PDB file of C-alpha atoms and ligand atoms in Angstrom:
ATOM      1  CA  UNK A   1      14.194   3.267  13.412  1.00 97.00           C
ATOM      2  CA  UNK A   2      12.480   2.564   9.893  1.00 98.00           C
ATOM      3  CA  UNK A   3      11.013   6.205   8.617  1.00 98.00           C
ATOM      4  CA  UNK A   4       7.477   6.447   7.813  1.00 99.00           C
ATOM      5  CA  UNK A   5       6.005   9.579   5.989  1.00 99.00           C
ATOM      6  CA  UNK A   6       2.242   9.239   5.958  1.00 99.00           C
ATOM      7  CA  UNK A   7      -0.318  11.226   3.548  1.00 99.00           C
ATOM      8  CA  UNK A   8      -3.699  12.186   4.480  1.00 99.00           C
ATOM      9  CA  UNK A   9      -6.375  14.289   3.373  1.00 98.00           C
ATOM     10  CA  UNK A  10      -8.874  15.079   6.365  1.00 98.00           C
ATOM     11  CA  UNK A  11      -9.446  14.177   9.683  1.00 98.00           C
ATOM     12  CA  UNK A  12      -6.386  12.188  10.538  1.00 98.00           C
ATOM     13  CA  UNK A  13      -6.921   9.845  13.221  1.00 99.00           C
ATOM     14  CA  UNK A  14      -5.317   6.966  11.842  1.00 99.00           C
ATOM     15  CA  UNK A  15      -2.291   9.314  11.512  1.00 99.00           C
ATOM     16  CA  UNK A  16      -2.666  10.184  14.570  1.00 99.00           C
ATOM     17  CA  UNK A  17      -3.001   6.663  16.357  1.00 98.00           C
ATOM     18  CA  UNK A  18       0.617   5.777  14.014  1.00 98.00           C
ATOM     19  CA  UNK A  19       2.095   8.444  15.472  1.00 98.00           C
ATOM     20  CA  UNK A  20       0.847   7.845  18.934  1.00 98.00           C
ATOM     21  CA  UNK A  21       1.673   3.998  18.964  1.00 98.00           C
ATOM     22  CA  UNK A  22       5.140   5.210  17.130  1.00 98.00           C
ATOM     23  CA  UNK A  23       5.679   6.888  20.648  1.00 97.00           C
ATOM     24  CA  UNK A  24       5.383   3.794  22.770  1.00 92.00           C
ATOM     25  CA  UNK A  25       7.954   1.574  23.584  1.00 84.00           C
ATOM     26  CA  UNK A  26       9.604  -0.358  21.502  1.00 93.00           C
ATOM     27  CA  UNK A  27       8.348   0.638  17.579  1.00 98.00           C
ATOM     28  CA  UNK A  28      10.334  -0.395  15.031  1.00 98.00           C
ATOM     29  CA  UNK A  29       9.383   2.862  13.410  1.00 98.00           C
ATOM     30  CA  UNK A  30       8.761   6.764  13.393  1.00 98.00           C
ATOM     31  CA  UNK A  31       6.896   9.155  11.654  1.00 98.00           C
ATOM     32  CA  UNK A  32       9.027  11.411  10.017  1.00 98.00           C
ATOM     33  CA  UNK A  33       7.030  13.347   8.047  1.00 99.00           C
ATOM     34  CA  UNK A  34       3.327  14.273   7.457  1.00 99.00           C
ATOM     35  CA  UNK A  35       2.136  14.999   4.164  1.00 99.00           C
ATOM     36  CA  UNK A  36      -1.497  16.333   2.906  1.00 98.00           C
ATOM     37  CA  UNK A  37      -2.741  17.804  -0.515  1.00 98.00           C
ATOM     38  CA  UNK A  38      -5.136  19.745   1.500  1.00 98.00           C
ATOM     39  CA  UNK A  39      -3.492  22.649   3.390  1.00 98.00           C
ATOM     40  CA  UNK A  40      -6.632  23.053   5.420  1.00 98.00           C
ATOM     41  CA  UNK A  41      -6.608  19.157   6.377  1.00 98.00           C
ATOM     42  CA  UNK A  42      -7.338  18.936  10.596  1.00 98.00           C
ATOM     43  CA  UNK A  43      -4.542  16.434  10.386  1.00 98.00           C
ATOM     44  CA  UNK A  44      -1.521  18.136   9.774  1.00 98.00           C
ATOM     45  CA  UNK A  45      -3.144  20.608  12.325  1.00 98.00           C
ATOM     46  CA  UNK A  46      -2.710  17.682  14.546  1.00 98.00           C
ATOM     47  CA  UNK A  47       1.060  16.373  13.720  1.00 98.00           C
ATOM     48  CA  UNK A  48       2.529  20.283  13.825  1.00 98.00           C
ATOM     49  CA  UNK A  49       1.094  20.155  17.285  1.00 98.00           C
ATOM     50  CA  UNK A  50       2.328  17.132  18.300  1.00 98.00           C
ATOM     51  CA  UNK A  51       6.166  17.804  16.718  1.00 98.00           C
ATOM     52  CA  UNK A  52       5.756  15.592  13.544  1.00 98.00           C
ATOM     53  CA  UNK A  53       6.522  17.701  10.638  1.00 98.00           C
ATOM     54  CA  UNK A  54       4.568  18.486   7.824  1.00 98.00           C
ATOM     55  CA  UNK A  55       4.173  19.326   4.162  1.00 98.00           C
ATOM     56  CA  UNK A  56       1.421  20.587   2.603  1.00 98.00           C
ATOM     57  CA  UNK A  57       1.053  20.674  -1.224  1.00 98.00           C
ATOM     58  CA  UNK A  58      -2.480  21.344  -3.211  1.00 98.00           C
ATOM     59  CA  UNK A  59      -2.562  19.550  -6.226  1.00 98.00           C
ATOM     60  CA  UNK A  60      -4.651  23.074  -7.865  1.00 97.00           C
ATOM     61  CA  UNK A  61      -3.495  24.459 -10.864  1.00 97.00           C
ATOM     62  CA  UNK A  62      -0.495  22.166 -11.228  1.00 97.00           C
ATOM     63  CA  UNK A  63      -0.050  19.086 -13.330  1.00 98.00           C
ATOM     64  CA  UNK A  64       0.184  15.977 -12.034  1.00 97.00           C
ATOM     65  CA  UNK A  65       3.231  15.316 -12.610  1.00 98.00           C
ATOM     66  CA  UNK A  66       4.378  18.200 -11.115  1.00 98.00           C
ATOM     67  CA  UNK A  67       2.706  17.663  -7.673  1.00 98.00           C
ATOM     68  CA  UNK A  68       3.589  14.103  -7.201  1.00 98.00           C
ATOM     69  CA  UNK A  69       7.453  15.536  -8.045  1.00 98.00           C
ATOM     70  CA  UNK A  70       6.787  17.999  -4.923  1.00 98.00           C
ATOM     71  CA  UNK A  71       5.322  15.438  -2.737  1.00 98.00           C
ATOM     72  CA  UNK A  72       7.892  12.659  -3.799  1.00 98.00           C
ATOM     73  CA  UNK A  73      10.748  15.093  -3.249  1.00 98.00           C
ATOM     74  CA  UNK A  74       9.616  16.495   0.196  1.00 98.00           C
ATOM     75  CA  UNK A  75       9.357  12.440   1.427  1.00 98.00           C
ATOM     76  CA  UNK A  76      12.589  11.570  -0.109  1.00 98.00           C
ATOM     77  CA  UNK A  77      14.551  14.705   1.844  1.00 98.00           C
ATOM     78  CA  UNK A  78      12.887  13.357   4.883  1.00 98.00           C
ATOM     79  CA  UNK A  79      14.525  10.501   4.495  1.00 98.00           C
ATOM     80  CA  UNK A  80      11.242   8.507   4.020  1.00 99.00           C
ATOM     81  CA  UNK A  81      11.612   4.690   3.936  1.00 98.00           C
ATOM     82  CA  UNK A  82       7.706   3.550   4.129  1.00 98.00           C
ATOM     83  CA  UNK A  83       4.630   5.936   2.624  1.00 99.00           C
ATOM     84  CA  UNK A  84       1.675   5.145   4.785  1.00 99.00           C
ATOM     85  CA  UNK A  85      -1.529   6.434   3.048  1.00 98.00           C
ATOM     86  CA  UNK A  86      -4.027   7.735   5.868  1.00 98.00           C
ATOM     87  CA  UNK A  87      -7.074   8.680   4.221  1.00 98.00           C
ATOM     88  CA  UNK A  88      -4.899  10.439   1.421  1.00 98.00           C
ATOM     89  CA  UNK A  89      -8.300  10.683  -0.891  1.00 97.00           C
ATOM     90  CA  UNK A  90      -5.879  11.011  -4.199  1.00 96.00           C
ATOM     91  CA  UNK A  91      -5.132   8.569  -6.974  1.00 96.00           C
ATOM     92  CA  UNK A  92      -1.098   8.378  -6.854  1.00 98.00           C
ATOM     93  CA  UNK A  93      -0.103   7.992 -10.618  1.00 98.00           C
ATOM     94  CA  UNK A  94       1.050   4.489 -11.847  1.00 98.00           C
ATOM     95  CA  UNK A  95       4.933   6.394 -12.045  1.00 98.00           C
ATOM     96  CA  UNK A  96       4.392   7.575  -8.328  1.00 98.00           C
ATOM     97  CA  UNK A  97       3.395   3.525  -7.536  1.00 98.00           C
ATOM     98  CA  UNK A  98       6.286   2.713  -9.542  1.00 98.00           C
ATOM     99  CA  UNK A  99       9.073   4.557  -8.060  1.00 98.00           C
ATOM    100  CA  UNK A 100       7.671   3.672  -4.491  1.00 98.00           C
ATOM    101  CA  UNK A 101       6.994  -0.264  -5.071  1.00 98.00           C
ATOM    102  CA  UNK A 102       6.124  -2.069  -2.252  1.00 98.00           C
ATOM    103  CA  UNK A 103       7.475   0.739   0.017  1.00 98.00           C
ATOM    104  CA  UNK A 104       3.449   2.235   0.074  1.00 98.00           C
ATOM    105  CA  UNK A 105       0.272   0.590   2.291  1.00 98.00           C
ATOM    106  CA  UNK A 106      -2.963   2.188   2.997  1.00 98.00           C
ATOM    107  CA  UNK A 107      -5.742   1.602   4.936  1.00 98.00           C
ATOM    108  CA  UNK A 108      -9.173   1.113   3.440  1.00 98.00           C
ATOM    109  CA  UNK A 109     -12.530   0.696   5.243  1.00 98.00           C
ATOM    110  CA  UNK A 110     -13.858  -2.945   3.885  1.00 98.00           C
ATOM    111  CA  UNK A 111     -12.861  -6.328   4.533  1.00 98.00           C
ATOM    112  CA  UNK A 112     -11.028  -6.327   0.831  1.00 98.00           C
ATOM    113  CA  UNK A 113     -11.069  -7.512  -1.590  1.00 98.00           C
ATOM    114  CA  UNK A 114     -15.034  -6.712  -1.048  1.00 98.00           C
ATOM    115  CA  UNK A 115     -16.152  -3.006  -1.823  1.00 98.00           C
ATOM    116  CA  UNK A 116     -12.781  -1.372  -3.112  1.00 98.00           C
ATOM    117  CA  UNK A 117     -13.563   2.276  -3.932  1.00 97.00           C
ATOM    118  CA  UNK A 118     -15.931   4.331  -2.094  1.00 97.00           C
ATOM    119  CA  UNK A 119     -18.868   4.344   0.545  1.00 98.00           C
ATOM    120  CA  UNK A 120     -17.753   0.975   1.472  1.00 98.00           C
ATOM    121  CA  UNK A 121     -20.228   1.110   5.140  1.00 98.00           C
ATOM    122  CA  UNK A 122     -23.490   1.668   3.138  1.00 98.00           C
ATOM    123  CA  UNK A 123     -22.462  -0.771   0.353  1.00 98.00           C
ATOM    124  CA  UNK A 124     -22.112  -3.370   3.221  1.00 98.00           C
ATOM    125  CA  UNK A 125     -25.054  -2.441   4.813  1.00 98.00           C
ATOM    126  CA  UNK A 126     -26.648  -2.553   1.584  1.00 98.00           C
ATOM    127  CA  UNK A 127     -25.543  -5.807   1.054  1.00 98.00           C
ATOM    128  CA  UNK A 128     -27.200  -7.229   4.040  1.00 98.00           C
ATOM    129  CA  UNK A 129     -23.387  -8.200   5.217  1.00 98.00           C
ATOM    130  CA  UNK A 130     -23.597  -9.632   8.495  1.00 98.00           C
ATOM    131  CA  UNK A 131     -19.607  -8.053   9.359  1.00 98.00           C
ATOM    132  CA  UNK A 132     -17.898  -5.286   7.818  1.00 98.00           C
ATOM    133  CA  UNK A 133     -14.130  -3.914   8.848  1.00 98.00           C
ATOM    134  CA  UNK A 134     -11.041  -2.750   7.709  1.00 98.00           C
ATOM    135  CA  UNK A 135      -8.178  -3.602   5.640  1.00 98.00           C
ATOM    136  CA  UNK A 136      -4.264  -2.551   5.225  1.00 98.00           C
ATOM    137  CA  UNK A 137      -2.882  -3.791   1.766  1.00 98.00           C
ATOM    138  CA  UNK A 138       0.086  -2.720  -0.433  1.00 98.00           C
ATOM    139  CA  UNK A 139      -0.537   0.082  -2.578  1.00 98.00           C
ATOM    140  CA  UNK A 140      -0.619  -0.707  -6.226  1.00 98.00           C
ATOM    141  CA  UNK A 141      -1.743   0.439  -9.855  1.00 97.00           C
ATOM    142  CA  UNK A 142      -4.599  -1.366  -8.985  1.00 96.00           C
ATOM    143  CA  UNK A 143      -7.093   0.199  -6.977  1.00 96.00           C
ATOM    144  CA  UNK A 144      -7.557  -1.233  -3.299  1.00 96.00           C
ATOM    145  CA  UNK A 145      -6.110  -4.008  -5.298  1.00 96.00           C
ATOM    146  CA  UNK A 146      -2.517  -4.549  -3.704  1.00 97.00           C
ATOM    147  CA  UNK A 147      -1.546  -7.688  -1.579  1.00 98.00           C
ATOM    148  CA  UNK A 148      -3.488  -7.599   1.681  1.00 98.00           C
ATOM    149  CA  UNK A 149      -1.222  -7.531   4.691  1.00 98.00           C
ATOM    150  CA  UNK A 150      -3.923  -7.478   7.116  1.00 98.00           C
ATOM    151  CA  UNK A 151      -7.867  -7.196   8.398  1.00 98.00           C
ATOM    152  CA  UNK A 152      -9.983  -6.535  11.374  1.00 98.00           C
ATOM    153  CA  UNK A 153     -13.641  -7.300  11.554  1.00 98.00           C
ATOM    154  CA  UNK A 154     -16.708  -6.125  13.323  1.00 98.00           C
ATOM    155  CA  UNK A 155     -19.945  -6.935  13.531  1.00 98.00           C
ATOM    156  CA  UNK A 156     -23.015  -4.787  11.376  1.00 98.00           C
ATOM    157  CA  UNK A 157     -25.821  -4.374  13.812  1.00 98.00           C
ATOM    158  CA  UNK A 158     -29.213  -4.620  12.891  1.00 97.00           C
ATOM    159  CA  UNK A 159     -30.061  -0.807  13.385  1.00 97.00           C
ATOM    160  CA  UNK A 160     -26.600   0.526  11.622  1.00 98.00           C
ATOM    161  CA  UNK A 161     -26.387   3.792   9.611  1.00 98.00           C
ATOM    162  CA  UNK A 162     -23.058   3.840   7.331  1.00 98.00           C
ATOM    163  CA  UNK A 163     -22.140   6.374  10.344  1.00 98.00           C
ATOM    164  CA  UNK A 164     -22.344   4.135  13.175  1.00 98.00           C
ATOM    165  CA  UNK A 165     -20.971   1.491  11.190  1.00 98.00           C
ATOM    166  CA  UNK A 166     -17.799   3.591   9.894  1.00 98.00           C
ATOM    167  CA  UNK A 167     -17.396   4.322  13.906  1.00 98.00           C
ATOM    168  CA  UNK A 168     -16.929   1.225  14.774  1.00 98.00           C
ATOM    169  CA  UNK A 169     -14.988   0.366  12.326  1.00 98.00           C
ATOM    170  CA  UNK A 170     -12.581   2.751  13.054  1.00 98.00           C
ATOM    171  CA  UNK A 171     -12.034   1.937  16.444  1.00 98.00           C
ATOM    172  CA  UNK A 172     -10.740  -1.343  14.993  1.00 98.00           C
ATOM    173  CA  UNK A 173      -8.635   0.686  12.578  1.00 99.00           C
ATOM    174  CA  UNK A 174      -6.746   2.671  14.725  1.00 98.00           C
ATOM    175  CA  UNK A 175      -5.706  -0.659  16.315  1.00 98.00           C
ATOM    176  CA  UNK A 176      -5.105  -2.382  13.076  1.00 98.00           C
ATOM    177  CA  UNK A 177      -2.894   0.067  11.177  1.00 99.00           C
ATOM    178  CA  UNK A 178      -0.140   0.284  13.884  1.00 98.00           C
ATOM    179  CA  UNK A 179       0.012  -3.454  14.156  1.00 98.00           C
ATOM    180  CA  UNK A 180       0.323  -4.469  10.757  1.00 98.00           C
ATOM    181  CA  UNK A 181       3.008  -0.975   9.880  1.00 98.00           C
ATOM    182  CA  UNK A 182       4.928  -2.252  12.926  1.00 98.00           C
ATOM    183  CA  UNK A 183       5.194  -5.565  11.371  1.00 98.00           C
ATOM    184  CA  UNK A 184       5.611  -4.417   7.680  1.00 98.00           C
ATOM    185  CA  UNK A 185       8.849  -2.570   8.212  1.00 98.00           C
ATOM    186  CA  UNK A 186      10.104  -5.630  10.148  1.00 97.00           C
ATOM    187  CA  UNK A 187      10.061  -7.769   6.991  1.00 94.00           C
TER     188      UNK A 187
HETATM  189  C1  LIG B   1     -10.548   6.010   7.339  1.00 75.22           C
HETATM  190  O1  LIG B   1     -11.739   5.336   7.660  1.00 75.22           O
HETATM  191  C2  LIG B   1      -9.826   5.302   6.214  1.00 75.22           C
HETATM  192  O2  LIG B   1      -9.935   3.900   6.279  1.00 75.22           O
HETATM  193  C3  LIG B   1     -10.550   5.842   5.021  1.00 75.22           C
HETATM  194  O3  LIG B   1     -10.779   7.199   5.311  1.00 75.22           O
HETATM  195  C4  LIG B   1     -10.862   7.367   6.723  1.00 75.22           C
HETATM  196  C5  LIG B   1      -9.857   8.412   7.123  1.00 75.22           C
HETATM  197  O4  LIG B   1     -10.029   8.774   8.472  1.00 75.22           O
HETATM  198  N1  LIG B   1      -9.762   5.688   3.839  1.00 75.22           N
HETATM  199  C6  LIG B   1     -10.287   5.589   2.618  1.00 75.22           C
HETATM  200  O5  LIG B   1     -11.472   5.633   2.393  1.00 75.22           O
HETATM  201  C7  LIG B   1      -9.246   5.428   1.510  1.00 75.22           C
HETATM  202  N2  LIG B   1      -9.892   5.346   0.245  1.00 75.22           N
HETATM  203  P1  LIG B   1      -8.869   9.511   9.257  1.00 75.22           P
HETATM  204  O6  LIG B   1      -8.452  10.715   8.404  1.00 75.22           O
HETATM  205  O7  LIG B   1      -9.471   9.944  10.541  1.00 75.22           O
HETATM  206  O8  LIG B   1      -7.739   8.542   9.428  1.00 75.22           O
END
């Protein structure tokens, strides 16, 4: 099977639905490794209870350089083929990109290439957009900016709060991702 390592920051749950789907029947991959620059994150919480292994590397008081070398080196003795960025909340350097090109995806929380960057729900809202959803593109130098490989709508409803909104959203997300990983590492 094709090895994923995924990097997250928080929560998890998109991790967590790879992982999950990764389980079931015939995926073309596996999760080999979970990574997080926050040693507190609730996902890697999740994937040592579940048997995925785990790194966990904060970025403070180091230089950049220095903790993208840890992180790249703990994926590469894993064995990783495919990063999957899960909510990783980090800039990777353009020499991270680089070395990894077109082996990274991520998931972001607009239909791209609208509202790249942050507080994409209350942008939309904002906006007056009539659908919002979610998007898995390649990573590159470019933020939010890579090739998209795939996108899920939903509907905004007249009495959405970015919260609601994000909700549904990532329902549709946790759908998404494993689809579009599953058929990325077929290519
Ligand atoms: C997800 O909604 C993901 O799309 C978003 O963060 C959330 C992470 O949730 N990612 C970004 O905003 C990337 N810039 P999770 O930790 O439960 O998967």
């Amino acid at each position: 099977k094709h090895r994923v390592g995924i990097l997250l920051s928080g929560r998890g749950s998109n991790m967590a639905a790879l992982v999950e789907a990764s389980r079931a029947g015939d995926c073309p991959y596996e999760v080999v490794l979970v990574a997080s620059d926050k040693p507190e994150a609730p996902g890697l919480a999740w994937a040592r209870e579940n048997g995925v292994a785990t790194f966990a590397q904060s970025p403070k008081g180091m230089a950049k350089a220095d903790y993208e070398a840890a992180v790249d080196a703990a994926l590469r003795s894993a064995g990783v083929q495919t990063i999957a960025l899960a909510g990783y909340m980090r800039l990777l350097s353009n020499a991270f990109v680089a070395r990894w090109r077109d082996h990274i995806i991520n998931i972001h929380p607009s239909l791209l290439p609208r509202y790249k960057g942050l507080d994409t729900h209350a942008r939309a809202i904002a906006a007056g957009d009539a659908v919002a959803g979610a998007s898995v593109h390649i990573v590159t130098e470019q933020l939010d900016g890579g090739a998209v490989l795939g996108r899920s709508e939903v509907p905004i409803l007249p009495d959405d709060t970015p919260e609601t909104l994000a909700a549904r959203v990532l329902k549709e997300e946790h759908r998404l991702y494993p689809r579009i990983l599953a058929e990325f590492v077929r290519r």
